[in-house]
Amino acid sequence: MLSSLRTIGLVAALTAALLPAVPASAAPPFAGYAFFYFTGESSPIGEQIYVATSNGNNPLDFREANGGRPILESSLGELGVRDPFILRSPGGDRFYLLATDLKINGGRGWDAAQRTGSRSIMVWESTDLRNWSRQRSVQVSPPTAGNTWAPEAFWDARRGTYVVYWASKLYASSDPGHTGSSYNRMMYATTRDFVTFSPAQVWIDPGYSVIDSTVIEHNGVYYRYTKDERNNSSSSPCSKFITAEKSSDLLSPSYSFVAECIGKATSSSPGLSAGEGPTGFKSNTEDKWYLFIDEYGGRGYVPFETTDLASGRWTMSAGARLPASPRHGTVLPVTQAELDRLNAPPAPVRASADGLVAHWPLVSSAADVSGHGYDGVVAGRASFSSGSLLLQGGHVQLPDNLLTGVQAVTVSADVLVVPAQQTPYFLYGFGNTAPGGAGDGYLFSTGDTYRGALATGNWATEQGVGSGQALPRGVWRSVTLTVGSGVGALYLGGVEVARSSGVTRRPSEVGSGITTANYLGRSVYASDKPFLGRMKNVRLYNRALTAAEVAALR
């Protein structure tokens, strides 16, 4: 699964010594590119991480992987992530993915995000680009910072450490509420493991706002590309575009000027209305470099190219086919094996002999005790107490693709609904968030009229079963939905309360086997009302249990 929340044996390596850089001749040949990005504030799921893969070694021809759905979703901090940056370790055997902890869709707005926003970066690790470690939040900015935006990293062989850099507004220490004026400058810290970081220092401060630096190294020279964030005016005509500098020392406080206004349209060449989030990479097959620049408020990423980094001259690439709505991210050269793994369909879920896929007791964690490793992550206002999960607006984020290959299904849980619960509300949801469209859909149960439904597209494709009665409040009740052989059934307290012969669609048809929005305590859509109360003892089966088996669940 592309965004599995299971730890994949990375913990022990966090403290291991980093391997030395592998000579290019020893590295497997690159056969294509992986493009990690987010899609902007308008996405129905909010800001999360997507990936697209290239058509072989063509750096201008990409298709969405994972069915065009997110591969990673945030369960920490702001519950949204932007500006994903991925790098390969110098030994070539590990990947680190960094992202901004920021959610504008449903968040507090841009001003608050720069005054009292997150001072942390989000980090994931992988050895294969397919399976990812559990997300962690690492605070890197000082208390005077109001935000921590667009983190990137570069292996500094001279110092034997990673240099991580990002943009922050810094406020006076005498202004703890960050109410005064400030501007973004580029900060940096060093790390060897992306767990422990040195104190942050200023890297770029021209006296006005700059953000979104990225670096390309060639023949011992570091070319740095940064967005000039000043308001556009006649006195600063290159504002809102990219400035290029160079240095032989990555951390030099004084880079030499190369060019400005990169990406801006001129009378003789096409360009952008404005640009940010540059990501640069070298062609796998020739001495050519590409700089993708995000035309925010416009087309999203637009590719530019050059054969001479020192010249500072970049030309808009022709004939590019990029994924839909790509925003600030990273293009990473990858091997054929890595490309194949990213493009592979999800594997069918694992199940025990009795059909049990996962069992989440929710006593003190969201761990799956079935032995299949489908651990969940608690997000938002949720906590464990009194032997159950207390949900006060939070939820449990479950791994992706829990319905892959599932021809029939049973979902059972013990729930306690608080008297103040607003309606309509959802107990759980397995599926995807894109409204309508081929390959989407969901499986859910609601509590206000106590019903369950399965859809393979939007609401018009729903087939369900309803009891016509609301769940009782203030008391524990077991709720069970079964779907199989064209029949849907609902049980309350182990007793059947509704049955329908009109549920002919199979769970495996939801998202064509790809589901990236699987939750306990909420629906697949963030705008729907969450479940408020307590939950425990949640089970998922890949078959429809019989009435006797449901009655025997404890």
XYZ file of C-alpha atoms in Angstrom, residues 120-438:
319
model
C 7.483 21.982 12.983
C 8.098 20.026 9.816
C 6.500 16.691 8.992
C 8.770 13.752 8.173
C 8.223 10.310 6.665
C 10.842 7.699 5.709
C 10.881 4.828 3.235
C 13.286 2.284 1.773
C 11.248 1.607 -1.371
C 8.963 4.643 -2.045
C 6.000 2.331 -1.562
C 5.803 1.707 2.181
C 6.252 4.592 4.580
C 7.119 4.949 8.230
C 4.731 6.523 10.658
C 4.589 10.297 10.274
C 6.505 12.342 12.828
C 6.440 16.021 13.668
C 9.792 17.655 14.435
C 10.028 21.201 15.781
C 12.847 23.046 14.025
C 11.948 26.743 14.286
C 12.577 28.931 17.353
C 9.763 30.447 19.462
C 10.225 33.756 17.626
C 9.135 32.109 14.365
C 5.560 32.413 13.181
C 5.692 29.707 10.530
C 7.858 26.951 9.043
C 7.270 26.705 5.308
C 8.458 24.523 2.434
C 11.252 22.522 4.105
C 13.899 21.068 1.826
C 17.172 19.278 2.522
C 20.530 18.675 0.881
C 23.343 16.307 1.829
C 26.420 18.437 2.555
C 29.333 16.056 1.957
C 31.850 18.642 3.175
C 30.242 18.727 6.633
C 28.915 15.177 6.655
C 25.367 16.230 7.481
C 22.039 17.090 5.946
C 21.225 20.780 5.711
C 17.490 21.397 6.102
C 16.187 24.817 5.073
C 12.791 26.511 5.159
C 11.091 29.928 5.335
C 10.001 31.595 8.595
C 8.759 34.986 9.675
C 10.728 35.999 12.777
C 9.214 38.259 15.421
C 10.871 40.165 18.252
C 11.448 38.207 21.441
C 9.529 40.995 23.204
C 6.512 40.183 20.999
C 5.481 36.649 22.090
C 2.069 37.071 20.495
C 3.694 37.845 17.120
C 1.470 40.865 16.615
C 4.081 43.096 14.977
C 5.382 43.260 11.429
C 7.841 40.754 9.977
C 8.860 39.107 6.732
C 9.898 35.634 5.647
C 13.568 34.750 5.485
C 15.250 31.427 4.786
C 16.386 29.486 7.845
C 18.480 26.325 8.146
C 19.451 23.601 10.599
C 21.571 20.478 10.264
C 20.742 16.847 11.040
C 22.064 13.357 10.443
C 18.823 11.481 11.096
C 15.879 13.905 10.665
C 15.089 13.367 14.325
C 17.586 15.626 16.096
C 18.352 19.039 14.598
C 20.850 21.776 15.386
C 19.465 25.179 16.454
C 17.988 27.114 13.538
C 19.984 29.919 11.942
C 19.243 32.492 9.268
C 20.497 31.484 5.813
C 19.043 34.182 3.524
C 17.916 37.623 4.663
C 18.077 40.321 1.979
C 15.927 42.628 4.101
C 12.687 41.630 2.399
C 10.571 38.491 2.179
C 11.979 35.425 0.420
C 10.633 31.855 0.446
C 10.883 28.474 -1.311
C 14.617 27.972 -1.846
C 15.779 24.870 -3.719
C 19.301 23.784 -4.663
C 20.921 22.075 -7.657
C 24.576 20.989 -7.352
C 26.790 20.636 -10.423
C 30.577 20.212 -10.540
C 31.013 21.448 -6.970
C 28.862 24.552 -7.449
C 25.557 24.995 -5.607
C 22.912 26.838 -7.615
C 20.215 28.200 -5.316
C 16.782 29.237 -6.594
C 14.550 31.353 -4.322
C 11.239 33.146 -4.698
C 11.340 36.935 -4.303
C 8.216 37.414 -2.183
C 7.976 41.224 -2.305
C 4.887 42.894 -3.690
C 5.339 43.425 -7.378
C 6.109 47.020 -8.287
C 8.133 49.064 -10.770
C 10.974 49.251 -8.236
C 11.092 45.467 -7.883
C 9.929 44.109 -11.266
C 11.196 40.584 -10.477
C 9.010 40.210 -7.395
C 6.927 37.028 -7.336
C 9.472 35.274 -9.529
C 12.629 33.214 -9.001
C 16.139 34.507 -8.307
C 19.219 32.336 -8.974
C 22.510 32.502 -7.046
C 25.554 30.271 -6.779
C 28.299 29.313 -4.312
C 30.950 26.626 -3.821
C 29.817 26.310 -0.190
C 26.245 25.235 0.480
C 26.021 27.264 3.692
C 27.824 30.349 2.486
C 26.162 33.540 3.769
C 27.118 35.272 0.495
C 26.021 33.585 -2.715
C 26.892 35.240 -6.035
C 24.085 36.593 -8.192
C 23.279 34.594 -11.354
C 19.886 35.760 -12.622
C 16.476 37.038 -11.570
C 12.972 37.111 -13.039
C 13.272 33.397 -13.891
C 9.910 32.227 -15.182
C 8.600 35.672 -16.067
C 7.058 36.108 -19.490
C 8.745 38.578 -21.829
C 7.912 39.976 -25.248
C 10.157 37.327 -26.810
C 9.461 34.269 -24.648
C 6.434 32.734 -22.908
C 6.343 32.545 -19.144
C 4.273 32.779 -15.996
C 2.035 35.333 -14.334
C 3.926 34.610 -11.095
C 6.021 31.724 -9.817
C 7.036 29.964 -6.609
C 8.018 26.527 -5.274
C 10.799 25.807 -7.801
C 12.020 22.212 -7.958
C 15.072 21.374 -10.039
C 16.617 18.166 -11.318
C 19.020 16.903 -13.967
C 17.898 14.852 -16.935
C 18.648 11.142 -16.628
C 19.823 10.950 -20.225
C 21.556 14.208 -21.194
C 23.285 17.322 -19.874
C 20.095 19.242 -19.378
C 18.385 20.522 -16.245
C 14.736 21.156 -15.548
C 13.199 23.696 -13.190
C 9.504 23.209 -12.534
C 7.963 26.477 -11.245
C 4.554 26.644 -9.590
C 2.356 29.282 -11.213
C 0.178 29.670 -8.122
C -3.263 30.985 -8.911
C -2.746 29.749 -12.462
C -1.649 26.506 -14.088
C 0.283 25.048 -11.194
C 3.653 23.625 -12.184
C 5.149 24.689 -15.521
C 8.490 23.184 -16.652
C 11.521 25.205 -17.759
C 14.850 23.863 -19.014
C 18.476 24.822 -19.589
C 21.752 23.265 -20.701
C 23.819 25.866 -18.850
C 23.101 26.470 -15.171
C 25.706 29.223 -14.951
C 23.966 31.266 -17.641
C 20.767 31.692 -15.633
C 18.750 31.365 -18.847
C 15.728 29.075 -18.610
C 13.311 28.348 -21.449
C 9.756 27.097 -21.025
C 9.581 23.438 -22.052
C 7.274 22.460 -24.895
C 4.805 19.580 -24.959
C 4.693 18.853 -21.225
C 2.000 16.548 -19.855
C 1.850 16.904 -16.080
C -0.626 15.488 -13.542
C -3.791 17.404 -12.735
C -3.303 20.491 -10.539
C 0.295 19.847 -9.422
C 1.499 22.328 -6.814
C 4.768 22.867 -4.930
C 6.624 19.530 -4.787
C 9.654 17.534 -5.980
C 10.722 15.568 -9.032
C 12.996 12.647 -8.087
C 14.980 10.460 -10.538
C 14.162 6.795 -9.840
C 15.240 3.316 -10.919
C 13.065 0.930 -12.925
C 12.342 -1.125 -9.791
C 11.227 1.992 -7.925
C 9.094 3.088 -10.867
C 7.480 -0.348 -11.049
C 6.669 -0.334 -7.338
C 5.032 3.084 -7.578
C 2.914 1.939 -10.523
C 1.939 -1.461 -9.095
C -1.706 -1.957 -8.093
C -2.462 -2.494 -4.393
C -2.262 -6.061 -3.104
C -5.411 -7.710 -1.708
C -5.792 -7.291 2.033
C -4.504 -10.020 4.310
C -7.034 -11.950 6.374
C -7.092 -14.776 8.918
C -8.808 -18.097 8.241
C -12.020 -16.720 9.727
C -11.888 -13.684 7.426
C -10.652 -11.193 10.014
C -8.726 -8.407 8.284
C -8.157 -6.129 11.277
C -9.172 -5.755 14.911
C -8.729 -2.388 16.621
C -9.563 -2.750 20.356
C -8.976 1.004 20.884
C -8.180 0.481 24.546
C -4.938 2.471 24.699
C -3.854 2.812 21.057
C -5.117 2.397 17.493
C -2.991 -0.709 16.914
C -4.374 -3.629 14.920
C -4.095 -6.822 17.020
C -4.970 -9.193 14.159
C -1.291 -9.626 13.300
C -1.762 -8.102 9.840
C -0.247 -4.753 10.745
C -3.114 -2.457 9.792
C -2.381 -0.023 12.600
C -4.304 3.231 12.738
C -3.224 6.682 13.884
C -5.261 8.920 16.169
C -5.725 12.426 14.785
C -7.312 15.592 16.107
C -9.350 15.758 19.306
C -9.287 12.116 20.329
C -7.757 10.367 23.344
C -7.846 7.089 25.228
C -9.458 6.768 28.641
C -11.618 4.289 30.542
C -10.649 1.476 28.172
C -11.941 3.143 25.003
C -11.315 5.931 22.504
C -12.940 9.254 23.362
C -13.794 11.171 20.192
C -14.412 14.904 20.590
C -14.025 15.930 16.966
C -11.015 13.764 16.141
C -10.812 10.414 14.379
C -8.638 7.396 13.650
C -6.844 7.420 10.321
C -6.575 3.875 8.972
C -4.201 2.483 6.325
C -5.059 2.680 2.653
C -6.694 0.012 0.515
C -8.516 -1.921 3.244
C -11.177 -3.036 0.756
C -8.821 -4.288 -1.966
C -9.988 -7.709 -3.135
C -12.828 -7.747 -0.574
C -15.913 -9.327 -2.174
C -18.013 -9.198 1.009
C -17.538 -7.295 4.252
C -18.424 -7.013 7.907
C -17.700 -3.942 10.022
C -18.492 -4.182 13.727
C -17.875 -1.725 16.573
C -18.968 -0.848 20.079
C -20.066 2.790 20.310
C -21.427 5.224 22.865
C -23.097 8.313 21.396
C -23.055 11.447 23.561
C -26.418 13.224 24.040
C -25.040 16.387 22.377
C -24.262 14.598 19.090
C -25.274 16.681 16.050
C -26.895 15.019 13.073
C -26.366 13.647 10.534
C -23.166 11.968 11.709
C -20.964 9.105 10.571
C -19.492 6.280 12.632
C -16.828 5.342 10.047
C -16.016 5.618 6.364
C -13.861 3.593 3.978
C -13.311 5.016 0.510
C -12.216 8.134 -1.316
C -13.013 11.809 -1.226
C -13.254 12.956 -4.828
C -16.965 13.619 -5.382
C -18.326 11.571 -8.269
C -16.148 10.251 -11.024
C -15.251 6.734 -12.072
